[in-house]
Amino acid sequence: MPYRYDEFPLVPNQYRLIALDMDGTLLRRDKTISPRTQAVLQELQRRNYAIVIETGRCPSGVLRYADSIGIDLNHTYAVCYNGAAVCILGQGKELSAVTAPGSAIKEIAALAHRCGAKLHAYSQDRALLVEDHNVYSQKEIDHSLSPFVEVDFATIPDDEPIYKAIAVGEADKLDKMRASLPPHIGEQFAVMRTDSYFLEFVAGSSTKGSGLMHLCALLHIDPQATIAIGDAENDEQMIKLAGLGVAMGNATAQLKEMAQVVTTSCDEDGVAVFLERLLEA
């Protein structure tokens, strides 16, 4: 059974890196970051903790929020596309990337269409690829701030490098699609539900956890010296692999069972509530 946020026995100087999910964790439900959370992250970075934002979003979709925190973005990292890329936010520099070929995305698009769903995807060459301006892909366009191109996925180049593809549509259509996936898709991609109307396929079985481990290797940080905080299915691997996994009060029941600590909800400053204890340890 996980500890309450105020009961976990924190050891001084045990941790060096803080990995934070965005939606439902760092961001409140109104998509803002509270002044209390901003202040904690500023102080943690001042004390030389590495701050990492882990998200399904592309880098431009992270920057629009990270810029408001008041931290040095040249020393702030992001694991984007749910683990497929690691970058330094302020420099726009990609430290590592995992992609899948366009040929594999064509198959996913055909599967989506058979179930009545649509597809959009993030290309390393062309940014956001969309079929049309359906309500779900339009939401991605609006939130990502990424350039986008309308494409017919049946005709994209077989060798086009894709970070991730997202099947979109009503929940029952995505349920049908997930149940019908051939086994080799699960071998090529990490498949995860990130919303009732989003079913994601992340290249190379990448996850936020694999992205975190790769960043730890690049920074020469022991994974046991990391704290990961999240709320949803796509946070499960980073919660499992971090030295300390923390679930938000609004997290799924499954994530809370995996975590070592449960803090308060995103609307109750759950990130700050727990990390303030780290500053006091």
Short mmCIF file of N, CA, C and O in Angstrom, two decimals, residues 14 36 44 53 111 122 124 201 208 233 242:
data_model
loop_
_atom_site.label_atom_id
_atom_site.label_comp_id
_atom_site.label_asym_id
_atom_site.label_seq_id
_atom_site.Cartn_x
_atom_site.Cartn_y
_atom_site.Cartn_z
N GLN A 14 19.11 12.31 -1.38
CA GLN A 14 19.01 11.00 -2.04
C GLN A 14 18.67 11.13 -3.53
O GLN A 14 19.01 10.26 -4.32
N ARG A 36 2.42 28.27 -6.65
CA ARG A 36 3.08 27.44 -5.63
C ARG A 36 3.98 26.40 -6.30
O ARG A 36 5.13 26.19 -5.85
N LEU A 44 14.02 24.06 -6.62
CA LEU A 44 14.67 22.78 -6.88
C LEU A 44 15.77 22.93 -7.93
O LEU A 44 16.87 22.40 -7.77
N ILE A 53 10.32 17.31 -17.91
CA ILE A 53 8.89 17.24 -18.21
C ILE A 53 8.67 16.07 -19.15
O ILE A 53 9.28 15.99 -20.22
N LEU A 111 -5.88 0.05 -40.26
CA LEU A 111 -6.61 -0.56 -39.15
C LEU A 111 -7.58 0.43 -38.53
O LEU A 111 -8.73 0.09 -38.20
N TYR A 122 3.19 12.23 -35.64
CA TYR A 122 4.29 13.19 -35.59
C TYR A 122 5.47 12.63 -36.37
O TYR A 122 6.02 11.58 -36.04
N GLN A 124 9.39 13.05 -37.90
CA GLN A 124 10.65 13.73 -37.63
C GLN A 124 11.00 14.69 -38.77
O GLN A 124 11.68 15.69 -38.55
N PHE A 201 0.34 4.98 -30.53
CA PHE A 201 1.31 3.98 -30.96
C PHE A 201 2.67 4.67 -31.00
O PHE A 201 2.95 5.46 -31.90
N LYS A 208 7.51 6.65 -21.44
CA LYS A 208 8.12 7.69 -20.60
C LYS A 208 9.21 7.08 -19.72
O LYS A 208 10.20 7.74 -19.39
N GLU A 233 -2.25 6.13 -17.51
CA GLU A 233 -1.68 4.89 -18.05
C GLU A 233 -0.31 5.12 -18.68
O GLU A 233 0.60 4.30 -18.52
N ALA A 242 11.43 4.67 -11.93
CA ALA A 242 12.06 5.72 -11.12
C ALA A 242 12.42 5.19 -9.74
O ALA A 242 11.83 4.21 -9.25
#
